[in-house]
Coordinates of C-alpha atoms in Angstrom, one line a residue:
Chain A
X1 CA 86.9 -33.0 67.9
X2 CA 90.4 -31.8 67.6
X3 CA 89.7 -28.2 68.5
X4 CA 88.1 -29.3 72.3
X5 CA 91.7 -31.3 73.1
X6 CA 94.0 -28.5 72.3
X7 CA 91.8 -26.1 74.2
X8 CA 91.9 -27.9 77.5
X9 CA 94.9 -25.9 78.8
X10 CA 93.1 -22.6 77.3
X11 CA 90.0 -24.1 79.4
X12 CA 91.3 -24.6 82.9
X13 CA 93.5 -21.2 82.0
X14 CA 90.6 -19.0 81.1
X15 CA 88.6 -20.1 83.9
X16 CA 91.7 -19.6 86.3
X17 CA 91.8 -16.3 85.4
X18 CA 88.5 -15.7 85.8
X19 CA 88.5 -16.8 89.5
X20 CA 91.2 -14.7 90.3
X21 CA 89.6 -12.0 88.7
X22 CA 86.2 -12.6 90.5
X23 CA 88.2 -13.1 93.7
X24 CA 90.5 -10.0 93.2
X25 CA 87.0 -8.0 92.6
X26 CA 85.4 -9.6 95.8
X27 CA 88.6 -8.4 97.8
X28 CA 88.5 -5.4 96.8
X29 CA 84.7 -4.7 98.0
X30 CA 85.5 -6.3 101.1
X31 CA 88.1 -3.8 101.5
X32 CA 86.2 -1.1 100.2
X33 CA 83.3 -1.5 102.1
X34 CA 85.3 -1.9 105.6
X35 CA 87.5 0.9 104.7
X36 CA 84.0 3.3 104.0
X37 CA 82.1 2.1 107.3
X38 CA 85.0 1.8 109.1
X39 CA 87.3 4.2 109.1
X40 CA 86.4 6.7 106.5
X41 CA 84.6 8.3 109.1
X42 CA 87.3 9.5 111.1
X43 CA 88.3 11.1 108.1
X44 CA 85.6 13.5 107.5
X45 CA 83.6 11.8 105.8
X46 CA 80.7 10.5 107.8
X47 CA 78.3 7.4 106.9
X48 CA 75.0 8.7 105.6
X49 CA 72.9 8.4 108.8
X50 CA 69.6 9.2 107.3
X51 CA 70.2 6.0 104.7
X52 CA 71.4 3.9 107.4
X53 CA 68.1 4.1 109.2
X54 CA 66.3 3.3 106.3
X55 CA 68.1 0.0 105.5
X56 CA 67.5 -0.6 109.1
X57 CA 63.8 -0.5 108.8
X58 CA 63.7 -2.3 105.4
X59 CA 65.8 -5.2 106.2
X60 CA 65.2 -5.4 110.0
X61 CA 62.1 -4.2 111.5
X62 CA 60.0 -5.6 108.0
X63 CA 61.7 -8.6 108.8
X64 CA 60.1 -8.8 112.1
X65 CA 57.2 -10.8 111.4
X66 CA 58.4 -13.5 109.0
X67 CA 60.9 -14.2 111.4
X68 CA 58.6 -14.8 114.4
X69 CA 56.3 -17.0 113.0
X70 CA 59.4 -19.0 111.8
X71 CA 61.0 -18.9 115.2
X72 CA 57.8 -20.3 116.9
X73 CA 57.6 -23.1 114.5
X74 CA 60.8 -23.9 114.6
X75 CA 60.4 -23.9 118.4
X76 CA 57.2 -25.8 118.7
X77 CA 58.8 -28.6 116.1
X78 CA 62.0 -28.4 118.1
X79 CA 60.0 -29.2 121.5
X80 CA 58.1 -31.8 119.6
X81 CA 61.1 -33.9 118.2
X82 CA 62.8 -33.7 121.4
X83 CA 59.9 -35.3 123.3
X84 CA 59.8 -37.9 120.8
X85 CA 62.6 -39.3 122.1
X86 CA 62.9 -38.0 125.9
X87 CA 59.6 -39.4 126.5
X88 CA 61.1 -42.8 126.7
X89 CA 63.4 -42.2 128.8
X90 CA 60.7 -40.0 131.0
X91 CA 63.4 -37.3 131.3
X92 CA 60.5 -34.7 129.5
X93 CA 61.5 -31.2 131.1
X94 CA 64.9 -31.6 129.5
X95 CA 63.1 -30.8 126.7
X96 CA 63.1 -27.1 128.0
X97 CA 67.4 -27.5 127.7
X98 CA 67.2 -28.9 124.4
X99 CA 65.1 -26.5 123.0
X100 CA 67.2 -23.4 124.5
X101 CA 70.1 -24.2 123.4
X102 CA 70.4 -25.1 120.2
X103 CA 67.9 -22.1 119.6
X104 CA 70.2 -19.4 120.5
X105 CA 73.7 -21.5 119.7
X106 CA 72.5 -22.7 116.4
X107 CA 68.4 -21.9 114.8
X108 CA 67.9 -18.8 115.8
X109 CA 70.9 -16.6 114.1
X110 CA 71.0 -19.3 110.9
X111 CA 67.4 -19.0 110.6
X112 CA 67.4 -15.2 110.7
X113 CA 70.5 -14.9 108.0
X114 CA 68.6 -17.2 106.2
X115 CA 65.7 -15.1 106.4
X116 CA 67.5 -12.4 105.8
X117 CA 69.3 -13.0 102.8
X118 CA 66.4 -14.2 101.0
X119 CA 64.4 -10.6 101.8
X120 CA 67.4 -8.6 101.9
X121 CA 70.3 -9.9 100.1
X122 CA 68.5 -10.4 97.1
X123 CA 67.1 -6.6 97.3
X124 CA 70.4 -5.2 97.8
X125 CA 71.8 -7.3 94.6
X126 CA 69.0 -6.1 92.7
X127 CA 68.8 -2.3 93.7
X128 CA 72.6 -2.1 93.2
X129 CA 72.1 -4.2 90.2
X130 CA 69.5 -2.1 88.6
X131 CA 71.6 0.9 89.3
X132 CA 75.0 -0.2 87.5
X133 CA 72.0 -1.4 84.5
X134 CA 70.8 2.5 84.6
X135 CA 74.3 4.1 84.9
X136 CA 73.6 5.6 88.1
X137 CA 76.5 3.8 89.7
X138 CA 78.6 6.0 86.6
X139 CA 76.7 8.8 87.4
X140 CA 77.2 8.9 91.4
X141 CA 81.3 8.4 90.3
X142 CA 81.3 10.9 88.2
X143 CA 79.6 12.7 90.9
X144 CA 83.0 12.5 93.1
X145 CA 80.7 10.1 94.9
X146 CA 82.5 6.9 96.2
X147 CA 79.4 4.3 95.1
X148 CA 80.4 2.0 98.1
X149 CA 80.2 4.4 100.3
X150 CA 77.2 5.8 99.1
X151 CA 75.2 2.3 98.8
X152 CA 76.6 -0.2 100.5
X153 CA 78.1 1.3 103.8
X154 CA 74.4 1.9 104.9
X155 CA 73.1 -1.4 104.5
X156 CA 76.5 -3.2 106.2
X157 CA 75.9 -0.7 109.3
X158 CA 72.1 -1.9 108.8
X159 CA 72.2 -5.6 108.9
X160 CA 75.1 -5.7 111.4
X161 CA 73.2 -4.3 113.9
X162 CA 70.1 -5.5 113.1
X163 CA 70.8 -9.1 111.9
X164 CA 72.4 -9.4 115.9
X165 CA 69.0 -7.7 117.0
X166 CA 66.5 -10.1 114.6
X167 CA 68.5 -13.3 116.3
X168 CA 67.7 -12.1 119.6
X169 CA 64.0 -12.0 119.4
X170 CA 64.1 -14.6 117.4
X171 CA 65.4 -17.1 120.1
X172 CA 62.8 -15.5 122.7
X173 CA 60.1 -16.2 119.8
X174 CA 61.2 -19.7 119.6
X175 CA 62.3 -20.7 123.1
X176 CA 58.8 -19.2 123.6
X177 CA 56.9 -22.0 121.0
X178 CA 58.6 -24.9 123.0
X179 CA 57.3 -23.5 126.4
X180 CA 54.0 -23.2 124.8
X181 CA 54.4 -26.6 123.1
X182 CA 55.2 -28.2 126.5
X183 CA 52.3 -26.8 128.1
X184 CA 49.8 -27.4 125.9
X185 CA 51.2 -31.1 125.0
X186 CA 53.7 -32.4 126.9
X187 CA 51.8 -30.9 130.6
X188 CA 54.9 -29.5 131.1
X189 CA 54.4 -26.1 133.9
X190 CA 55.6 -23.0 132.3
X191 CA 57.2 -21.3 135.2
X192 CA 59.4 -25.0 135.4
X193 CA 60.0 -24.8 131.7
X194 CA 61.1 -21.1 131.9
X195 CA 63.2 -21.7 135.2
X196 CA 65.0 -25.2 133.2
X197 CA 65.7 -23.2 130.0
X198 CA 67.7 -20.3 132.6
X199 CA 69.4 -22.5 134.5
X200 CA 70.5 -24.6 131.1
X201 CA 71.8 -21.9 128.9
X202 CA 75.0 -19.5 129.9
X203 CA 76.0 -16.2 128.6
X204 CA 78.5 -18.0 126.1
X205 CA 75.3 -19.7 124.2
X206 CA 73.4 -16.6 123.3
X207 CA 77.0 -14.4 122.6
X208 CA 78.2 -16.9 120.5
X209 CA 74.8 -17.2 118.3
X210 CA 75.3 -13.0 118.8
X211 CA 78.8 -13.3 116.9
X212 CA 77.3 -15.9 114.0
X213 CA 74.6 -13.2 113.4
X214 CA 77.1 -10.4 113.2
X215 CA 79.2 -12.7 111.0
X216 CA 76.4 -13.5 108.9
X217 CA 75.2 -9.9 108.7
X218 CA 78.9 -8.4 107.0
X219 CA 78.2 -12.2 104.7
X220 CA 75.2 -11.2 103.2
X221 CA 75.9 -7.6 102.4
X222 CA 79.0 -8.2 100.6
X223 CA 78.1 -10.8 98.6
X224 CA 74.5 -9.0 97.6
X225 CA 76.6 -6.0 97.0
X226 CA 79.4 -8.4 95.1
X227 CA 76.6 -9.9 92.8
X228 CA 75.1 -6.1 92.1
X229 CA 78.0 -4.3 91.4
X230 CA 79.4 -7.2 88.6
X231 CA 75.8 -7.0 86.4
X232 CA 77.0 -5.4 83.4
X233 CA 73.8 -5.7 81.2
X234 CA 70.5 -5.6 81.6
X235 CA 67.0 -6.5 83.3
X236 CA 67.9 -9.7 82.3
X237 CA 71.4 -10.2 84.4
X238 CA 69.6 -8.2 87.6
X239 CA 67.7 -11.4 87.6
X240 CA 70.1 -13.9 87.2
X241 CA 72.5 -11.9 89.4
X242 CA 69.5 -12.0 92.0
X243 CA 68.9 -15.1 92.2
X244 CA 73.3 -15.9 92.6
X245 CA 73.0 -13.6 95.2
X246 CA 70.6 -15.8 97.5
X247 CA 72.1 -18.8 96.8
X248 CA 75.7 -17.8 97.8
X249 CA 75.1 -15.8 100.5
X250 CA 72.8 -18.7 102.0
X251 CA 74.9 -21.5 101.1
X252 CA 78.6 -19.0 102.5
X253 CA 75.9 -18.5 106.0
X254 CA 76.5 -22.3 106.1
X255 CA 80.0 -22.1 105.3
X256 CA 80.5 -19.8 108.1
X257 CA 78.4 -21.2 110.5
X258 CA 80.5 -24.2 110.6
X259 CA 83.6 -22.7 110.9
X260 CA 82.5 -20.2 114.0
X261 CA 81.1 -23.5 115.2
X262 CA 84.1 -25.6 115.4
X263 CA 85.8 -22.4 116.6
X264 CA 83.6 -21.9 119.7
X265 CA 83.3 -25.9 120.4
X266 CA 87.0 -26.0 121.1
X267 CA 88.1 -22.0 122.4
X268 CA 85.2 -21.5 124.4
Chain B
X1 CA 92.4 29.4 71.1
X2 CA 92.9 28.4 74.7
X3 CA 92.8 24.6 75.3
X4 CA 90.3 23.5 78.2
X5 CA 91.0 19.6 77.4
X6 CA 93.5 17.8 75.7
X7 CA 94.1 14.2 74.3
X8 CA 97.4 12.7 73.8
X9 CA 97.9 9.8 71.7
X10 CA 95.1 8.2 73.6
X11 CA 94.8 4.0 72.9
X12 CA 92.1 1.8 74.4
X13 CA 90.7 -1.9 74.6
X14 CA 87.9 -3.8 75.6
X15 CA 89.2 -6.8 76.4
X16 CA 91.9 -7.5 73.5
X17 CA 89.6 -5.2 70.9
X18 CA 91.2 -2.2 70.1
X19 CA 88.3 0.5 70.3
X20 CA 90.3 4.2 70.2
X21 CA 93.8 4.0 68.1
X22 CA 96.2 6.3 69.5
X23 CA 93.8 9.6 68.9
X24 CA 95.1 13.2 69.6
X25 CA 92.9 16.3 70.0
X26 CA 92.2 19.5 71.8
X27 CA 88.8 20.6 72.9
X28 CA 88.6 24.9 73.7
X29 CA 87.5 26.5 76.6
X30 CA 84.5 28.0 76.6
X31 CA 82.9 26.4 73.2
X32 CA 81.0 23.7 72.1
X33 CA 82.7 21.3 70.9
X34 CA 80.4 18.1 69.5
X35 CA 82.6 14.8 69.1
X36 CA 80.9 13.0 66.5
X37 CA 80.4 9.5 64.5
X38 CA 78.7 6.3 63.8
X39 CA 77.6 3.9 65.6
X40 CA 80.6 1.7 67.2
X41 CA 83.0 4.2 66.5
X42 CA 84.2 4.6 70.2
X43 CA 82.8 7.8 71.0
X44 CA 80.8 7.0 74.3
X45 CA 84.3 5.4 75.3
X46 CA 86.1 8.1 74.4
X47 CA 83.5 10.4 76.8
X48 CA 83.8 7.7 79.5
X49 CA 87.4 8.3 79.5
X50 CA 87.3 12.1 79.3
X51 CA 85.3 11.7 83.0
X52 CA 87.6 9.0 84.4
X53 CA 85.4 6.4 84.4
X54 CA 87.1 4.2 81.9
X55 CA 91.2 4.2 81.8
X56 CA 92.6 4.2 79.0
X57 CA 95.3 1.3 77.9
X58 CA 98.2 4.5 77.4
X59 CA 98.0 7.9 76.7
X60 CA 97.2 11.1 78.2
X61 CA 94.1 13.1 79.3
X62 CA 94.9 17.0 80.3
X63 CA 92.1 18.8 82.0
X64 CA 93.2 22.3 82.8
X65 CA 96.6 21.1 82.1
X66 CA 96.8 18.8 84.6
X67 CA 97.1 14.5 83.3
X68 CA 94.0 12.8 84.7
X69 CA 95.4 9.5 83.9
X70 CA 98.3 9.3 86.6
X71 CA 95.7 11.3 89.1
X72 CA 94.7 9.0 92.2
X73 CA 90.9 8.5 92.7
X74 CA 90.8 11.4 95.2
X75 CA 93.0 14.1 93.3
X76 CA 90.2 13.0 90.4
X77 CA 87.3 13.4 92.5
X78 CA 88.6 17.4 92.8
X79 CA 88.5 17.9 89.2
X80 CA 85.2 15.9 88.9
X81 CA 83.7 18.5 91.0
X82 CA 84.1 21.0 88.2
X83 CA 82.4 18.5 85.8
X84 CA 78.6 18.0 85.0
X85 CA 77.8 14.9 83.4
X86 CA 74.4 14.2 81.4
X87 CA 74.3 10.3 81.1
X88 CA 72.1 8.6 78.2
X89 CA 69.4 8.0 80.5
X90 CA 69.6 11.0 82.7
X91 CA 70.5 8.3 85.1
X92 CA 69.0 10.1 88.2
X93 CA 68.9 8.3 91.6
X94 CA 65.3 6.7 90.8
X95 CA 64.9 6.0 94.9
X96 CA 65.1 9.8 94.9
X97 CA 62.9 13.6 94.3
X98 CA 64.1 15.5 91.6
X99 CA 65.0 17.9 94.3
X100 CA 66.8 15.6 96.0
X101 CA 68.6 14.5 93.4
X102 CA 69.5 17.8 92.3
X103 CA 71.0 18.6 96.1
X104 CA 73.0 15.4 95.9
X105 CA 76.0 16.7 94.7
X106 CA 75.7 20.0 96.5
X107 CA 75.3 18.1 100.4
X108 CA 78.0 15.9 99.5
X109 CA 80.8 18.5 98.5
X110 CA 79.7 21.2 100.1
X111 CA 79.1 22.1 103.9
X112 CA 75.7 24.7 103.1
X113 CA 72.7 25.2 105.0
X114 CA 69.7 23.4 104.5
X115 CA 67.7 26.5 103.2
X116 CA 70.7 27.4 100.9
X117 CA 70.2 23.9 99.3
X118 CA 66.7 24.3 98.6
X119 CA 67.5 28.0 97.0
X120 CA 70.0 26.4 94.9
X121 CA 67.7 23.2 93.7
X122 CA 64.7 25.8 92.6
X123 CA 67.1 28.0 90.6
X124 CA 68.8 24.9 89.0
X125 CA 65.3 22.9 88.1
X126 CA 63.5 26.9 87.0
X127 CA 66.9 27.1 84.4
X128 CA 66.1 23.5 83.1
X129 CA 62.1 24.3 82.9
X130 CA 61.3 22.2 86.0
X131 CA 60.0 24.4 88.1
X132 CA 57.1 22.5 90.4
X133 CA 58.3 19.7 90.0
X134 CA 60.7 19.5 93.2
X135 CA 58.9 16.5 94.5
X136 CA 58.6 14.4 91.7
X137 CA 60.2 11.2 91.3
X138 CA 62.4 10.3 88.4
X139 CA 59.7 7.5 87.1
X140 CA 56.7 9.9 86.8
X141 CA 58.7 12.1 84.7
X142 CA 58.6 11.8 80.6
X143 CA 61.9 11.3 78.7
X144 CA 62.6 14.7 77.9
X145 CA 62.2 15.9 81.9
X146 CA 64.4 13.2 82.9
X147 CA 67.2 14.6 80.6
X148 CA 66.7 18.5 81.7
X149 CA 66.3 17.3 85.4
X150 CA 69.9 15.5 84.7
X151 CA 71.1 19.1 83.5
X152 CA 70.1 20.4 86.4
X153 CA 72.0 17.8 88.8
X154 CA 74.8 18.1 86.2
X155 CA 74.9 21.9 87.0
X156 CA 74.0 21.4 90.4
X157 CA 77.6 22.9 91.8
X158 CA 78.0 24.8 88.7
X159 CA 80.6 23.4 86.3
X160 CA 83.1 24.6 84.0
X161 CA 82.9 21.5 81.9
X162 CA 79.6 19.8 80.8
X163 CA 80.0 16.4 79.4
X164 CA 76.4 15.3 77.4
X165 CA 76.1 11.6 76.3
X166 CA 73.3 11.8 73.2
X167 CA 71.2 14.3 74.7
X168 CA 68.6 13.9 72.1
X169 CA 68.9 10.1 71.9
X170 CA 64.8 9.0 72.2
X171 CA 63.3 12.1 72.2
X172 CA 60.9 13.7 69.5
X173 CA 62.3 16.4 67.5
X174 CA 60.4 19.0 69.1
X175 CA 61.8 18.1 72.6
X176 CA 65.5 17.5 71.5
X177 CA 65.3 21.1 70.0
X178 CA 64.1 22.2 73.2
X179 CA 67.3 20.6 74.1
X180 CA 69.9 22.2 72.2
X181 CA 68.1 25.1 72.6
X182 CA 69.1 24.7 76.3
X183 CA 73.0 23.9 75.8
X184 CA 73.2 27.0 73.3
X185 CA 71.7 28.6 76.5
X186 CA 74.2 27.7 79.0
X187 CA 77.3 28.1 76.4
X188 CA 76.0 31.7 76.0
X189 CA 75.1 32.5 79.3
X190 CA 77.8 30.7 81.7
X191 CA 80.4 30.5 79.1
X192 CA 81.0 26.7 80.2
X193 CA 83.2 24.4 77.7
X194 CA 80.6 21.9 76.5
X195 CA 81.5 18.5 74.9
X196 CA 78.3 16.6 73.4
X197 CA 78.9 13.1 71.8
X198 CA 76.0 12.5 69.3
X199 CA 75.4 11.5 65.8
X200 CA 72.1 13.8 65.2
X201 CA 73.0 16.0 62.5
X202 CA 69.9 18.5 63.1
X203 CA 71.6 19.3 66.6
X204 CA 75.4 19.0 65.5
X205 CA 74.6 22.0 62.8
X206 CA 72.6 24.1 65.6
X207 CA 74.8 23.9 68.5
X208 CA 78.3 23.0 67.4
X209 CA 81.6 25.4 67.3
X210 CA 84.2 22.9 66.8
X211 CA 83.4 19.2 65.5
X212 CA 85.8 16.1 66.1
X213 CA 84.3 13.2 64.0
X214 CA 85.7 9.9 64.8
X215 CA 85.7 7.0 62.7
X216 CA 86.9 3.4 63.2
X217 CA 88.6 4.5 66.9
X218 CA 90.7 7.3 64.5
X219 CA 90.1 11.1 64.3
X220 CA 88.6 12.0 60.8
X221 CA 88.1 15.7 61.4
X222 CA 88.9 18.1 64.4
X223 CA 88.4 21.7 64.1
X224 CA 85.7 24.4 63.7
X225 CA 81.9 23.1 61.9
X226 CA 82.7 25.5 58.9
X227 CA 86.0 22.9 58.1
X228 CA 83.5 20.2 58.6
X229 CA 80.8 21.0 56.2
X230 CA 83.5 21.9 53.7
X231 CA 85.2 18.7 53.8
X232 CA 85.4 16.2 50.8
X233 CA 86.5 13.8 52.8
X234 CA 84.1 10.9 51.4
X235 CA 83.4 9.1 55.3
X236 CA 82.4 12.7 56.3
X237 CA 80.1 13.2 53.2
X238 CA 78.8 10.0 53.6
X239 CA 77.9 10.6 57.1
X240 CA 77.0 14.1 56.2
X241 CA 74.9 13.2 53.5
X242 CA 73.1 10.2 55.7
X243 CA 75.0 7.9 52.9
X244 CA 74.6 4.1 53.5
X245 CA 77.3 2.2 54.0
X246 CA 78.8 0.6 50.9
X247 CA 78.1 -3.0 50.0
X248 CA 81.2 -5.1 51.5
X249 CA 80.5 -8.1 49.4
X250 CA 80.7 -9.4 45.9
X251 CA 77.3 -11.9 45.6
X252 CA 79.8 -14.6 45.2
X253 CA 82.1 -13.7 48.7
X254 CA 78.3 -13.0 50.3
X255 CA 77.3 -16.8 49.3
X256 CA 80.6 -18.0 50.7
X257 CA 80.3 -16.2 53.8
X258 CA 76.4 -17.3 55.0
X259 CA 77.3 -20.8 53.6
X260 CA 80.2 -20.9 56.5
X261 CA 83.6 -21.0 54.5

């Protein structure tokens, strides 16, 4: 058909502008958001502490025990592939070493922000979502009310402290299913276990898994709040702008997670 | 007759559609003036740009004689505070009590007590008829509450404009009476300038001093409701009159335009 070759420029042109409109809109929340959490505060106008809280209790502490009972599998089946092959070389209590760090280096804040976006990021894309559907996002402007501000300063504050916080029990939780692993299977003494996985893992491993989950934390809320503020129908684009919102927060964790990775294999 | 509002050659787009053409009018100070026409015709984005949320593609919007459309967000946010705003769908905070909702505007932009807050919240949900119903949230509320509750919140820090999106879209005729009822009320009472967009023609003869009826993104009429319902224009009597729309086609153009060429 004629029509589709003469439209090949007006294709790759339309959807370059498109990007740079998408990405210009991303920038700007980024710059938004950091600009209301960060420093509007020192300018009178303080983050809504009340709200904070609350975001901190819906995506953290409800969090709490889906992430466990991942961590502890993810421990046990940790423990259990690293047997497999230390067995045969009868060095078995390295398995303890194994186990504890590439829990807190690596599982235990991906897992979490995994976790995490699926529960949280989705919910913030909806709720904001539903909201710009509803005209309340109009509404709270027309208020005077800055709507980042408002809705998504909260729930940056709320995973970035508590995304760092979920990761931390989450590697006891999981370092704790390979010790349990190793005693009931491998015959493996706990206290021996415990003392390995101390004298294996430094300060570095569980700061740098610290700084991923931090990372990961800002990830999620701007790209939940991204995908909510850009729905511009109805019921029908929450969804679809939902389900976006999980698959590109989880697949930019990824994105991140390898480049914090490469950065702390060679600076640290 | 003093001028609270006025438009200045005001053009718009969505995208490359033209919606508004260049459209000029004044809206007085303490009246209500009901801006008017069919579906499509670019009223709700004419309201959306009288509150700053839309700007418009060139023009000028003068709000107590001061351009809102070369106004930074924050010098907007000041004369926002003097504006109540009654969305479609009430659009209260649904995650919030009516109560709450109500105070919103009030904790943000002022520093009052606490008490003060919840003196201020009963007096503005008793005006609206909402009295009791402090605690409520937005989804147990019927259609009709929802919109008074958002005339409460709109008058929450008590405005000298109120901006009212279809206040009687949805509702049954004895509620959207109730309605106007409640805007003659508060034109009377608290001599606010009032600008209602709607295309009901029960409440546009009930509560309307001055009428600017819009057609095709143009101004057809602007002036007092007397002008209005003296006009011959023949869009106004058609929309008057409740008039369908002509037929566009000759059978023979209709057949050539569903067969595709």
């Amino acid at each position: 058909m004629p029509v589709t070759a003469e439209s090949l420029f007006g294709f790759i042109g339309r959807r370059t502008v498109s990007f740079l409109k998408n990405l210009h809109d991303a920038a700007l929340l980024i710059n938004n958001t950091f600009y209301w959490t960060f420093l509007s505060p020192f300018k009178g106008k303080p983050i809504r502490v009340r709200a904070s809280i609350s975001e901190m209790v819906k995506t953290g502490y409800n969090s709490v025990p889906i992430v466990a009972v991942i961590s502890f599998f993810v421990g046990i089946i940790l423990a259990l592939q690293a047997a497999y092959q230390l067995r045969k070389v009868g060095a078995l209590i390295y398995v303890a070493n194994l186990v504890g760090v590439s829990i807190t280096r690596e599982l235990g804040p991906i897992l979490t922000a995994i976790i995490v976006a699926g529960r949280s990021g989705s919910a913030f894309a909806a709720e904001i979502g539903s909201m710009k559907a509803a005209e309340e996002v109009d509404a709270l402007v027309s208020m005077g009310i800055n709507p980042v501000r408002f809705l998504v300063a909260p729930k940056l504050i709320a995973l970035m402290i508590m995304l760092p916080a979920l990761t931390i029990f989450s590697d006891f939780i999981g370092i704790l299913g390979g010790l349990l692993l190793s005693k009931a299977a491998l015959d493996i003494n706990p206290y021996n276990y415990f003392q390995q996985t101390v004298n294996s893992l430094l300060i570095k491993d569980v700061m740098t898994g610290l700084v991923k989950a931090w990372a990961f934390g800002v990830v999620i809320t701007v790209v939940g709040a991204y995908q909510g503020f850009k729905v511009e129908g109805g019921a029908e684009e929450v969804g679809r702008r939902t389900t976006a919102s999980v698959v590109a927060s989880i697949f930019l964790v990824i994105v991140f997670d390898l480049f914090f990775t490469t950065l702390f294999y060679y600076f640290t | 007759m003093e001028k609270a509002i006025e438009v200045t050659d005001l053009v718009t787009h969505y995208g490359d559609r033209v919606i508004l053409k260049g459209i000029s009018f004044g809206i007085p100070r303490g009246k209500t003036t009901v801006i008017l026409g069919g579906s499509g015709c670019g009223k709700s984005t004419l309201l959306k740009h009288l509150i700053g949320l839309l700007k418009p593609t060139s023009g000028n919007i003068l709000i107590n004689g001061k351009d809102t459309t070369v106004m930074s967000e924050d010098e907007f946010n000041e004369v926002r505070k003097k504006m109540g705003i009654l969305f479609q769908g009430a659009a209260l905070l649904n995650s919030m009590t009516l109560a709450d909702n109500v105070a919103l505007p009030i904790r943000e932009h002022t520093k009052l007590e606490e008490p003060t807050i919840q003196i201020m919240v009963r007096m503005k949900l008793d005006l609206v008829g909402l009295s009791g119903f402090e605690n409520f949230y937005p989804s147990q509320l019927s259609g009709g509450m929802k919109k008074r509750a958002g005339i409460a919140r709109a008058m929450a820090l008590d405005p000298e404009f109120l901006f009212f999106d279809e206040p009687s879209a949805g509702l049954d005729p004895v509620t959207a009476a109730g309605l106007d009822e409640l805007i003659i009320k508060l034109r009377n009472v608290f001599k606010m300038t009032i600008v209602v967009v709607t295309h009901e023609l029960a409440s546009i003869f009930t509560i309307a001093d001055c009428v600017i009826m819009l057609d095709l993104g143009e101004v057809l009429f602007a002036g007092p409701l007397d002008g209005l319902r003296a006009s011959d224009h023949p869009r106004i009597r058609m929309f008057l009159e409740r008039k369908p729309e002509e037929e566009t086609y000759s059978p023979a153009d209709y057949f050539r335009f569903i067969a595709g060429n």
